[in-house]
mmCIF file of C-alpha atoms and ligand atoms in Angstrom:
data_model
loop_
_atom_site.group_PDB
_atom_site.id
_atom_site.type_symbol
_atom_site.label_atom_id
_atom_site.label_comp_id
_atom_site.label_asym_id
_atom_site.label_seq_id
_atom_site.Cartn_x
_atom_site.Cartn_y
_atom_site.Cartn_z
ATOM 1 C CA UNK A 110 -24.903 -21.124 0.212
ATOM 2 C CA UNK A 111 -22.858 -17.873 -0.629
ATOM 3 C CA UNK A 112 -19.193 -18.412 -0.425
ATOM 4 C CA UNK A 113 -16.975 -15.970 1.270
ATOM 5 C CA UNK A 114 -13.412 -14.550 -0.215
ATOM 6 C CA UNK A 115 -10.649 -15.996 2.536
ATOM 7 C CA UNK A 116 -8.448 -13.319 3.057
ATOM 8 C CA UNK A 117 -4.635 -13.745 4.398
ATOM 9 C CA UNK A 118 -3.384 -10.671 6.186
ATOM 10 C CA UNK A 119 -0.225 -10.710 8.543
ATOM 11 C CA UNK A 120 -0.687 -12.063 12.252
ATOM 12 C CA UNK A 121 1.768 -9.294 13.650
ATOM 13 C CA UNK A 122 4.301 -7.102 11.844
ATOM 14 C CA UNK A 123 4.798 -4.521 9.942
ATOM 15 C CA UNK A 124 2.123 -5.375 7.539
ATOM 16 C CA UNK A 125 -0.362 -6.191 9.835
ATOM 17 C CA UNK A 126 -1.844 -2.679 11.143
ATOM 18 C CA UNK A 127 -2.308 -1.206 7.648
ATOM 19 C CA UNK A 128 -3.260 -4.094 6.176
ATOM 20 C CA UNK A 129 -6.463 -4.656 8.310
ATOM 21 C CA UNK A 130 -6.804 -0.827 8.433
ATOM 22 C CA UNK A 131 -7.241 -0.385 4.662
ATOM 23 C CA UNK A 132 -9.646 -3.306 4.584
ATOM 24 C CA UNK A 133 -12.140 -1.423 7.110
ATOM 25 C CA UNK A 134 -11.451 1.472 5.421
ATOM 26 C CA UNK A 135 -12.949 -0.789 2.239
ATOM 27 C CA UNK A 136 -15.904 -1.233 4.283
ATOM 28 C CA UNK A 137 -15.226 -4.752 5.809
ATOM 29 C CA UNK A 138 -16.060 -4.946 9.766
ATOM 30 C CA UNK A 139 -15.047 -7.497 11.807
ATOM 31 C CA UNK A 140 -13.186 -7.713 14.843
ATOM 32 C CA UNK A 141 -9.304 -8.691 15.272
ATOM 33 C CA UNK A 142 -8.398 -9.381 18.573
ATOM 34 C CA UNK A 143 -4.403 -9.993 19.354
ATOM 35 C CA UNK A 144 -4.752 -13.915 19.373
ATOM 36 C CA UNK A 145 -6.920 -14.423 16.694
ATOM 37 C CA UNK A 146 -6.258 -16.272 13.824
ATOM 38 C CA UNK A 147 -9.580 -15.784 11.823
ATOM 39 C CA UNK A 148 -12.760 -13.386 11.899
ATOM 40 C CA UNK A 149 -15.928 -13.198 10.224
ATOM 41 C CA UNK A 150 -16.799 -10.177 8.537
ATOM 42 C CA UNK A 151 -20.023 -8.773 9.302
ATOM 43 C CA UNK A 152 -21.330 -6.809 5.733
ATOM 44 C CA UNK A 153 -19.038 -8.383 3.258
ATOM 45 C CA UNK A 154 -18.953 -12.316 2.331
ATOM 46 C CA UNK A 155 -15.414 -12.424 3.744
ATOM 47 C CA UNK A 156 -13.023 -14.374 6.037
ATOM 48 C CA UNK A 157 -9.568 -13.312 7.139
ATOM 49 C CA UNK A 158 -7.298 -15.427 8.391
ATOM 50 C CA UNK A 159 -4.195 -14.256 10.226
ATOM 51 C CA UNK A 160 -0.994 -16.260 9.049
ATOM 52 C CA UNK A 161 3.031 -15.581 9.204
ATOM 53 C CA UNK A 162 3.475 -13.238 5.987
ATOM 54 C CA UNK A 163 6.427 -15.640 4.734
ATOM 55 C CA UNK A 164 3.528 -18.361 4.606
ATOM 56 C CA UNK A 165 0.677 -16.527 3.066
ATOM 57 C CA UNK A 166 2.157 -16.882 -0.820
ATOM 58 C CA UNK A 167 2.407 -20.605 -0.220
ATOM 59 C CA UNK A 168 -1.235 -20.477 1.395
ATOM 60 C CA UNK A 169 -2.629 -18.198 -1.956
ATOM 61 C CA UNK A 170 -1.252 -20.596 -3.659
ATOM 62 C CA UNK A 171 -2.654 -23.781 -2.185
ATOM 63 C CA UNK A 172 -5.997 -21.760 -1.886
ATOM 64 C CA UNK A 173 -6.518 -22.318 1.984
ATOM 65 C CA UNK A 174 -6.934 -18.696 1.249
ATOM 66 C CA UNK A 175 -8.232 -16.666 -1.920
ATOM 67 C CA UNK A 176 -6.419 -13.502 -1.798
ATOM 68 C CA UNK A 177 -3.704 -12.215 0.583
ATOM 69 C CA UNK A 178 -1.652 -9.159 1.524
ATOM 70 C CA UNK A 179 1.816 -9.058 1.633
ATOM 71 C CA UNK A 180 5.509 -7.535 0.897
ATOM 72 C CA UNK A 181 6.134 -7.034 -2.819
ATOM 73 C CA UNK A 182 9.686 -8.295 -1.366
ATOM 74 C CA UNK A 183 8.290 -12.078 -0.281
ATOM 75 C CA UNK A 184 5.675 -12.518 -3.127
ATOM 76 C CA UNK A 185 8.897 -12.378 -5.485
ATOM 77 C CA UNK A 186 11.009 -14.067 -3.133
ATOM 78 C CA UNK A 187 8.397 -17.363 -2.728
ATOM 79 C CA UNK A 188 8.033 -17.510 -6.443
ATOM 80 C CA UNK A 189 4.623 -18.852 -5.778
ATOM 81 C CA UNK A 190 1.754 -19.820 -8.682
ATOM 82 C CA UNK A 191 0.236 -16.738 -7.279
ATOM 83 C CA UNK A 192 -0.896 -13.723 -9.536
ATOM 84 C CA UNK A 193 -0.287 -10.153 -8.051
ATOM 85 C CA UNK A 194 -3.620 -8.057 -8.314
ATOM 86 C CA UNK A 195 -3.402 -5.137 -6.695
ATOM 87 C CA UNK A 196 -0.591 -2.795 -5.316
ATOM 88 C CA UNK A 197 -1.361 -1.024 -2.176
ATOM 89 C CA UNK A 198 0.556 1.720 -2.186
ATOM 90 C CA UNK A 199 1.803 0.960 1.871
ATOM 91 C CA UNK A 200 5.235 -0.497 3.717
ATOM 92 C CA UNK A 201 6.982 1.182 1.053
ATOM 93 C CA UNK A 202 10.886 -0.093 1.592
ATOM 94 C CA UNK A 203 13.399 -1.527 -0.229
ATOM 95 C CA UNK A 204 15.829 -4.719 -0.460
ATOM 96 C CA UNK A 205 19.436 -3.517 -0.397
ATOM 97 C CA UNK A 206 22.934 -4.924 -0.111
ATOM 98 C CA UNK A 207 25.060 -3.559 2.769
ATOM 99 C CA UNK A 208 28.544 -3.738 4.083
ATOM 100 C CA UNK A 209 30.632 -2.500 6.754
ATOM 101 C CA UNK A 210 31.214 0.810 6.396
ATOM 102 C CA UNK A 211 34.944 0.687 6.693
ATOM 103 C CA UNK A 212 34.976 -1.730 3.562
ATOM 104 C CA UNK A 213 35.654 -0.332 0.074
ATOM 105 C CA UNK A 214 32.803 -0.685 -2.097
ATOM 106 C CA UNK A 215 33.285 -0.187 -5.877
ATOM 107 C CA UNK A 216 30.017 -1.189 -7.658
ATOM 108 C CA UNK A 217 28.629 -4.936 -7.489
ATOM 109 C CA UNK A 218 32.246 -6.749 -8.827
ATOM 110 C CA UNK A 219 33.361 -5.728 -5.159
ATOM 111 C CA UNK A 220 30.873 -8.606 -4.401
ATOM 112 C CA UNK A 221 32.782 -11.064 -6.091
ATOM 113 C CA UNK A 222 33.514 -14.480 -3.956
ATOM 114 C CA UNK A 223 32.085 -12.884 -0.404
ATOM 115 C CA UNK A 224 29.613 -14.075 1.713
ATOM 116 C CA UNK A 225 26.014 -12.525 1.690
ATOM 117 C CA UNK A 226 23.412 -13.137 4.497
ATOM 118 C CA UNK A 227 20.121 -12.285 3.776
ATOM 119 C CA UNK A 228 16.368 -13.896 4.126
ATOM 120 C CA UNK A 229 16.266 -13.687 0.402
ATOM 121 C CA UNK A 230 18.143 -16.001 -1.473
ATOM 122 C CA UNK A 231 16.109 -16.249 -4.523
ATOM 123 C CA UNK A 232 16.066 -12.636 -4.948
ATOM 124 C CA UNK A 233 19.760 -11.947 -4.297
ATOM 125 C CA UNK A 234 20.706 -14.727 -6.880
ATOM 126 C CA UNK A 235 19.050 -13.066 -9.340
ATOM 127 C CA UNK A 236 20.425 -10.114 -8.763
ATOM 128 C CA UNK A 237 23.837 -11.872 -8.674
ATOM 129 C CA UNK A 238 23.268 -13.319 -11.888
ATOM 130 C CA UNK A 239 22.130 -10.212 -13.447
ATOM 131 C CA UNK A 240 25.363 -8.577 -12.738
ATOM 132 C CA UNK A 241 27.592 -11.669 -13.269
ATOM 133 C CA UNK A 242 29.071 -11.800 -10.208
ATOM 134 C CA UNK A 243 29.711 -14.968 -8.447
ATOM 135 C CA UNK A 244 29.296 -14.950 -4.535
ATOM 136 C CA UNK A 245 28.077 -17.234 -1.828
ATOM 137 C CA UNK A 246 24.736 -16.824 -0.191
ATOM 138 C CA UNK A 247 23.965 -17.501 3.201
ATOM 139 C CA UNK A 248 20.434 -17.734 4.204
ATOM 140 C CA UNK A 249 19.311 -16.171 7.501
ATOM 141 C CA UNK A 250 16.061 -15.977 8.705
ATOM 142 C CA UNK A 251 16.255 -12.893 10.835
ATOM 143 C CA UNK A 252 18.824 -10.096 12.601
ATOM 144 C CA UNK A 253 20.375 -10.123 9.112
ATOM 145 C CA UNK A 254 22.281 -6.974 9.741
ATOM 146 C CA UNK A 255 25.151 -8.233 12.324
ATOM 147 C CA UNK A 256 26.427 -10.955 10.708
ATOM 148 C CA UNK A 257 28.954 -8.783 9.320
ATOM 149 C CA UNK A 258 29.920 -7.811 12.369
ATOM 150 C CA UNK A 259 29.987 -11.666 13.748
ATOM 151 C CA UNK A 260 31.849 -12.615 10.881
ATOM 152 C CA UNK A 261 29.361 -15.016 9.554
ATOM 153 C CA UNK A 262 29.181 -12.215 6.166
ATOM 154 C CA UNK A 263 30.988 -9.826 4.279
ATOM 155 C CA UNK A 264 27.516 -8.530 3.327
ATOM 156 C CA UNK A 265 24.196 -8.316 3.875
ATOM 157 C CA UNK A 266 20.970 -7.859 1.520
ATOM 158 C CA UNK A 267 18.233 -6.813 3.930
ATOM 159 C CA UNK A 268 15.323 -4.272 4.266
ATOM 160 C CA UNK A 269 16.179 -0.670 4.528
ATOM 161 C CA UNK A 270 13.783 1.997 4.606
ATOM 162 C CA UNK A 271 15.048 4.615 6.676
ATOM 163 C CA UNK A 272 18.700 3.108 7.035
ATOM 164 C CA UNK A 273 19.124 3.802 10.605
ATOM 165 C CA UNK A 274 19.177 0.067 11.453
ATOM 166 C CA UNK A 275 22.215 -0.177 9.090
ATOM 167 C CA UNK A 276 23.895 2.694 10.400
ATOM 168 C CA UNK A 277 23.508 1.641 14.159
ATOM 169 C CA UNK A 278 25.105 -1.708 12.885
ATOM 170 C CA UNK A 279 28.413 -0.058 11.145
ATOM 171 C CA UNK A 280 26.888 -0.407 7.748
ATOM 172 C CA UNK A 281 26.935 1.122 4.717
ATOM 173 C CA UNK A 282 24.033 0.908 1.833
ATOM 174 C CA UNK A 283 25.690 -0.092 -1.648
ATOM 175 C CA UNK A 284 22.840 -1.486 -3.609
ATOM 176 C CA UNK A 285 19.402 -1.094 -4.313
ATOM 177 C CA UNK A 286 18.318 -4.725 -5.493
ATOM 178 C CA UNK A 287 14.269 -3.974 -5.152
ATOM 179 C CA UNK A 288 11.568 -1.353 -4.304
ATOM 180 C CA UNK A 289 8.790 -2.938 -2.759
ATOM 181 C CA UNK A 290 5.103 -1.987 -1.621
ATOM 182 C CA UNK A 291 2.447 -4.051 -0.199
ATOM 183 C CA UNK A 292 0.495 -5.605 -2.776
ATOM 184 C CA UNK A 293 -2.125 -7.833 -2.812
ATOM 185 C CA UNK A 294 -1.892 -11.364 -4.222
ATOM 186 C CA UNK A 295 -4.709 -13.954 -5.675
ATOM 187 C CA UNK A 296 -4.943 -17.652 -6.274
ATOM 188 C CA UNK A 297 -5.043 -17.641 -10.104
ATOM 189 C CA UNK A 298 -8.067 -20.005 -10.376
ATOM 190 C CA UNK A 299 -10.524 -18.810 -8.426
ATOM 191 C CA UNK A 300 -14.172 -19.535 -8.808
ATOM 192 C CA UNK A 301 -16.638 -17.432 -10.550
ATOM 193 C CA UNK A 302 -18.416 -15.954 -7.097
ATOM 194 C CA UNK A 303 -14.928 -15.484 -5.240
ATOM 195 C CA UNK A 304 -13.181 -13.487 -8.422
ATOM 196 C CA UNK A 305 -16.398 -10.951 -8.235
ATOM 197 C CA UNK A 306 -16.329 -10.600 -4.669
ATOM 198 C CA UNK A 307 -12.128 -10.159 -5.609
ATOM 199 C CA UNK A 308 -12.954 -7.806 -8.108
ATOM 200 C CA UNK A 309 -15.685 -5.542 -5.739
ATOM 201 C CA UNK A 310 -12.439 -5.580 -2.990
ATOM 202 C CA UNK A 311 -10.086 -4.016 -5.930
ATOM 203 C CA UNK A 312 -13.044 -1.341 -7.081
ATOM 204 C CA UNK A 313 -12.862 -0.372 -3.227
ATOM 205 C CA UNK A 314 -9.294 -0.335 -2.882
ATOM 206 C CA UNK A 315 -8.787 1.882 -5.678
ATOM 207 C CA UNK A 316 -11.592 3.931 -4.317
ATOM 208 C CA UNK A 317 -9.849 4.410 -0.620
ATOM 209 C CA UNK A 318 -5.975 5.073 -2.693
ATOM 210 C CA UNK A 319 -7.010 7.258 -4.941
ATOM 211 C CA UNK A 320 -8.891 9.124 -1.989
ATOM 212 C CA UNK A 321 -5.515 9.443 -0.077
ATOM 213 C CA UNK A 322 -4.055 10.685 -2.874
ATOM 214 C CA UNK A 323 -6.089 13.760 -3.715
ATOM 215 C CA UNK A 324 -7.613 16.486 -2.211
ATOM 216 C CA UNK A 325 -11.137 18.716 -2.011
ATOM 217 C CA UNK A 326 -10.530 22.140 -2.822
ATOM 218 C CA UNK A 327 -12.983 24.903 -2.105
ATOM 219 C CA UNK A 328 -11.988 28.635 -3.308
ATOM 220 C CA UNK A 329 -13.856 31.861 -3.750
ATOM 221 C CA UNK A 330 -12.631 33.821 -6.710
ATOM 222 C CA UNK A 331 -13.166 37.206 -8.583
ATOM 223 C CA UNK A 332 -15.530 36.302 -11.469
ATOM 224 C CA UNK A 333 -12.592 37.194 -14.295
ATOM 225 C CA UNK A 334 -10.194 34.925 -12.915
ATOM 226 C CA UNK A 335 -12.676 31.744 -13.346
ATOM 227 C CA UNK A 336 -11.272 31.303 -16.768
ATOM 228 C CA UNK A 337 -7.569 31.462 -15.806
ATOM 229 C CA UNK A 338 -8.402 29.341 -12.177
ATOM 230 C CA UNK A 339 -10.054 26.897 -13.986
ATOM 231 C CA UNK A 340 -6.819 26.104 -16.418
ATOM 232 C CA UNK A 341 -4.561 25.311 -13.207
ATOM 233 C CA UNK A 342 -7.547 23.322 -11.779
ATOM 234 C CA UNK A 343 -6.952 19.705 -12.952
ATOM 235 C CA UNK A 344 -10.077 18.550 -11.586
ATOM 236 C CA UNK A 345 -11.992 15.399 -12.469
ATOM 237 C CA UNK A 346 -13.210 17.130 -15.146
ATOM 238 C CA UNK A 347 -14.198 21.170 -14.886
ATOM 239 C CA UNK A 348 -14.352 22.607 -11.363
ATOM 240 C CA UNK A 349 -17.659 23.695 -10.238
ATOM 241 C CA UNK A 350 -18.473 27.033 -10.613
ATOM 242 C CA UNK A 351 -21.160 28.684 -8.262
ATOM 243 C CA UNK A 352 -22.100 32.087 -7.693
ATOM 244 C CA UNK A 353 -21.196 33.869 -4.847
ATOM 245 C CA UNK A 354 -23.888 36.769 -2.725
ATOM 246 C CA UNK A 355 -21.159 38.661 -2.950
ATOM 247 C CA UNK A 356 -21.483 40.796 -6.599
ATOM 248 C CA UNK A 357 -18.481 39.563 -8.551
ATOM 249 C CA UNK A 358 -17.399 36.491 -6.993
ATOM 250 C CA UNK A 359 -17.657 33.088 -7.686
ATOM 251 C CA UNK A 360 -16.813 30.080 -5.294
ATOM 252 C CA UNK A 361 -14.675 27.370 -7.168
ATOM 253 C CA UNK A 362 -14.894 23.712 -5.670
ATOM 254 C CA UNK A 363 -12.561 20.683 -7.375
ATOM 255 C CA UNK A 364 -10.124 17.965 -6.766
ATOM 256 C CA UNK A 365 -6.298 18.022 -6.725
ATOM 257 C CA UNK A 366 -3.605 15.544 -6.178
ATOM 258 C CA UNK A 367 -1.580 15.867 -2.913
ATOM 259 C CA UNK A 368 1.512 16.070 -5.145
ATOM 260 C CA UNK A 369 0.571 18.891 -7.341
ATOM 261 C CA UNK A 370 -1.288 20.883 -4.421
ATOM 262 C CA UNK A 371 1.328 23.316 -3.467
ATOM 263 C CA UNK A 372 2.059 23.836 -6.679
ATOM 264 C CA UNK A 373 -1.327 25.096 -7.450
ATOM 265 C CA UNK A 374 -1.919 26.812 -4.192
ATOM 266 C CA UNK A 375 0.845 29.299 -5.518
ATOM 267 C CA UNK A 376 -0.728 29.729 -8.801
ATOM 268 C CA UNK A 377 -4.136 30.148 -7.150
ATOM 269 C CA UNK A 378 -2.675 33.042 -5.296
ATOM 270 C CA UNK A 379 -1.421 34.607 -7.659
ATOM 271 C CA UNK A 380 -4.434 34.403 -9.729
ATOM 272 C CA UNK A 381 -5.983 36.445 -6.503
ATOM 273 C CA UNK A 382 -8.139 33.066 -5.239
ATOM 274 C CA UNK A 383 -9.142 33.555 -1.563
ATOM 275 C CA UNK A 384 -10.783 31.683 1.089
ATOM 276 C CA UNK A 385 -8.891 28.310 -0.172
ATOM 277 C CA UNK A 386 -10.173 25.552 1.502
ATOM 278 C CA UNK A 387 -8.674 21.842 1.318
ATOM 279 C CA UNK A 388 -10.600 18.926 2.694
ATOM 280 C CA UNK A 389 -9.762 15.250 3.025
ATOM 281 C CA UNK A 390 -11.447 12.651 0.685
ATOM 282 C CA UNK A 391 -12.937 9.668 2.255
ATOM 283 C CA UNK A 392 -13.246 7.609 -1.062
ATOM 284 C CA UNK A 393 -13.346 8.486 -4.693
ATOM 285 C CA UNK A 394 -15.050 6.490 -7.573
ATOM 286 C CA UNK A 395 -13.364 7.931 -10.698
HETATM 287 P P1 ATP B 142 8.584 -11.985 10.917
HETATM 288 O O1 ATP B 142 8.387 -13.026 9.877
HETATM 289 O O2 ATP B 142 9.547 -12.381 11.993
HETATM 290 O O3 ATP B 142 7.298 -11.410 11.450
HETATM 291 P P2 ATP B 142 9.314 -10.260 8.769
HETATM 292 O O4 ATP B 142 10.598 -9.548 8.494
HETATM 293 O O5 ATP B 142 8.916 -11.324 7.821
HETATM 294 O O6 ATP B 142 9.353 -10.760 10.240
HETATM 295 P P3 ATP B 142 8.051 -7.728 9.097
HETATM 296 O O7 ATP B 142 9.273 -7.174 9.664
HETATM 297 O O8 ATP B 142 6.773 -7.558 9.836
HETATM 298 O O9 ATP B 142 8.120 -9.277 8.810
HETATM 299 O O10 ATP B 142 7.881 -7.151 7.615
HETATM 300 C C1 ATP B 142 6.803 -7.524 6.813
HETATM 301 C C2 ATP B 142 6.915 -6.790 5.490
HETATM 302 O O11 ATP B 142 6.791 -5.385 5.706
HETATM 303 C C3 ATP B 142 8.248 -6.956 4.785
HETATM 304 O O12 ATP B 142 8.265 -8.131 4.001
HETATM 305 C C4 ATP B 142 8.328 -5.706 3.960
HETATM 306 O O13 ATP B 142 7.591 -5.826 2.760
HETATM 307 C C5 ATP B 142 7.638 -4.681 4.840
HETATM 308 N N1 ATP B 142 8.611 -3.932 5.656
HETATM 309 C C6 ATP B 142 9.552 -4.442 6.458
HETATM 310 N N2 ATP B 142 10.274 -3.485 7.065
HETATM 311 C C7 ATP B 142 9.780 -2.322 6.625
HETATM 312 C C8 ATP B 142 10.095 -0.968 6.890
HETATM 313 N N3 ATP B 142 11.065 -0.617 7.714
HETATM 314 N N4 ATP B 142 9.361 -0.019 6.275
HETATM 315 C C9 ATP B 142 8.374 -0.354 5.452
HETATM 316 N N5 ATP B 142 8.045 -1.624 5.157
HETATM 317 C C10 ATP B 142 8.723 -2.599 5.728
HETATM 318 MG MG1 MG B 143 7.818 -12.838 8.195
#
């Protein structure tokens, strides 16, 4: 019998959405209705099972599933036998240390002998440690970011990614303790059938990121600009060069990265491109 790859993704959250999103977008198809805890996939040899993100490291771990997806944030924090494989490049946040605004704040020795609340002890102690500073921490499981304002903390260490959930609370952002992405985590002794099928999911990961991350680009240019066009072209390797009807011009097709387009676009310009055309990538095998 062919063995599937049991894969954990969040039940509802933040993670959930993109999570099952980027593994259609790999080419997995199953269905995930709201109360589901586990569907077949119908063109891969692969199971997801929909668990509590705090639970899927333990889970990995254990191997009641292969692989799973979760916060960069909780696979540190559970300091599970779990390797991380893959970053995902999604839920981009960070862990940071709060306090009330009206506090003084001068650098982590302010921290000394408070109270923390946060959901991650193991990753606050560290950072504690790091900075020699010797403070209590209180662990919370959730609404982190008003026990200042109950008294139950003098700070918090929570999830920030926009800060407005601070601000509405009457805090203040002081520290940056992590950066974290999505990621995606495997047992680290998986069988010989379940690490290939592991390794196919990574080669279409990459595929789909790298995709989002660059661009088709389609120009028409006068024939003695190819030269200079072609040295602001990155490219996966030269841009194609085809001939245009039109005596004289030449029609230019490559591949940019979304952070060097605009960049380009104004060098392209200059070097009197026209007709620029720039076209989503569905998936890229570099
Ligand atoms: P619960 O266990 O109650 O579902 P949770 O806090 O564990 O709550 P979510 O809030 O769904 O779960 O967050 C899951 C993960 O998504 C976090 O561990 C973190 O990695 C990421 N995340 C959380 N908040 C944000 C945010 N505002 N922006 C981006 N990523 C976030
Ligand atoms: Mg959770």
């Amino acid at each position: 019998m062919n063995k599937k790859i049991r894969i954990a993704v969040q039940k509802s959250g933040r993670l959930q959405e993109q999570s099952v999103k980027l593994l259609k977008e790999c080419g997995l198809a199953f269905s995930n209705g709201p109360n589901r805890l586990k569907a077949e996939t119908f063109n891969f040899p692969a199971e997801i099972l929909f668990l509590r993100d705090d639970d899927i490291p333990q889970y990995v771990e254990d191997k009641v599933a292969d692989i799973g997806i979760v916060g960069e944030n909780v696979f540190i924090e559970k300091q599970k036998q779990v390797d991380l494989v893959q970053r995902l490049d999604f839920s981009k946040c960070r862990l940071a240390i709060a306090v009330s605004k009206d506090k003084q704040y001068d650098g982590p020795s302010s921290l000394e002998g408070k109270k923390i609340a946060t959901s991650y002890p193991n990753i606050v102690n560290k950072f504690l440690k790091e900075k020699n500073i010797n403070a209590e921490i209180h662990e919370i499981s959730g609404s982190v970011e008003i026990a200042p304002g109950i008294g139950l903390a003098d700070a918090i260490c929570d999830i920030v990614s926009t800060g407005s959930t601070l601000l509405s609370n009457g805090l203040k952002e002081v520290e940056t303790v992590m950066r974290s992405e999505a990621v995606l985590i495997a047992n680290n002794s998986l069988d010989n059938e379940i690490q290939e099928l592991l390794e196919k999911l990574i080669f279409r990961i990459k595929a789909v990121n790298t995709a989002k991350n660059n661009k088709y680009l389609l120009l028409n240019s006068p024939n003695e600009s190819i030269e200079a066009i072609t040295k602001v072209l990155p490219g996966m390797k030269s841009p194609t060069v085809t001939p245009l009807q039109q005596e004289g011009w030449s029609s230019l097709h490559s591949v940019v990265n979304e952070n060097e387009f605009w960049a380009i676009i104004d060098q392209l310009k200059a070097l009197g491109a026209q007709g620029i055309l720039v076209v989503p990538i569905e998936k890229m095998i570099i």
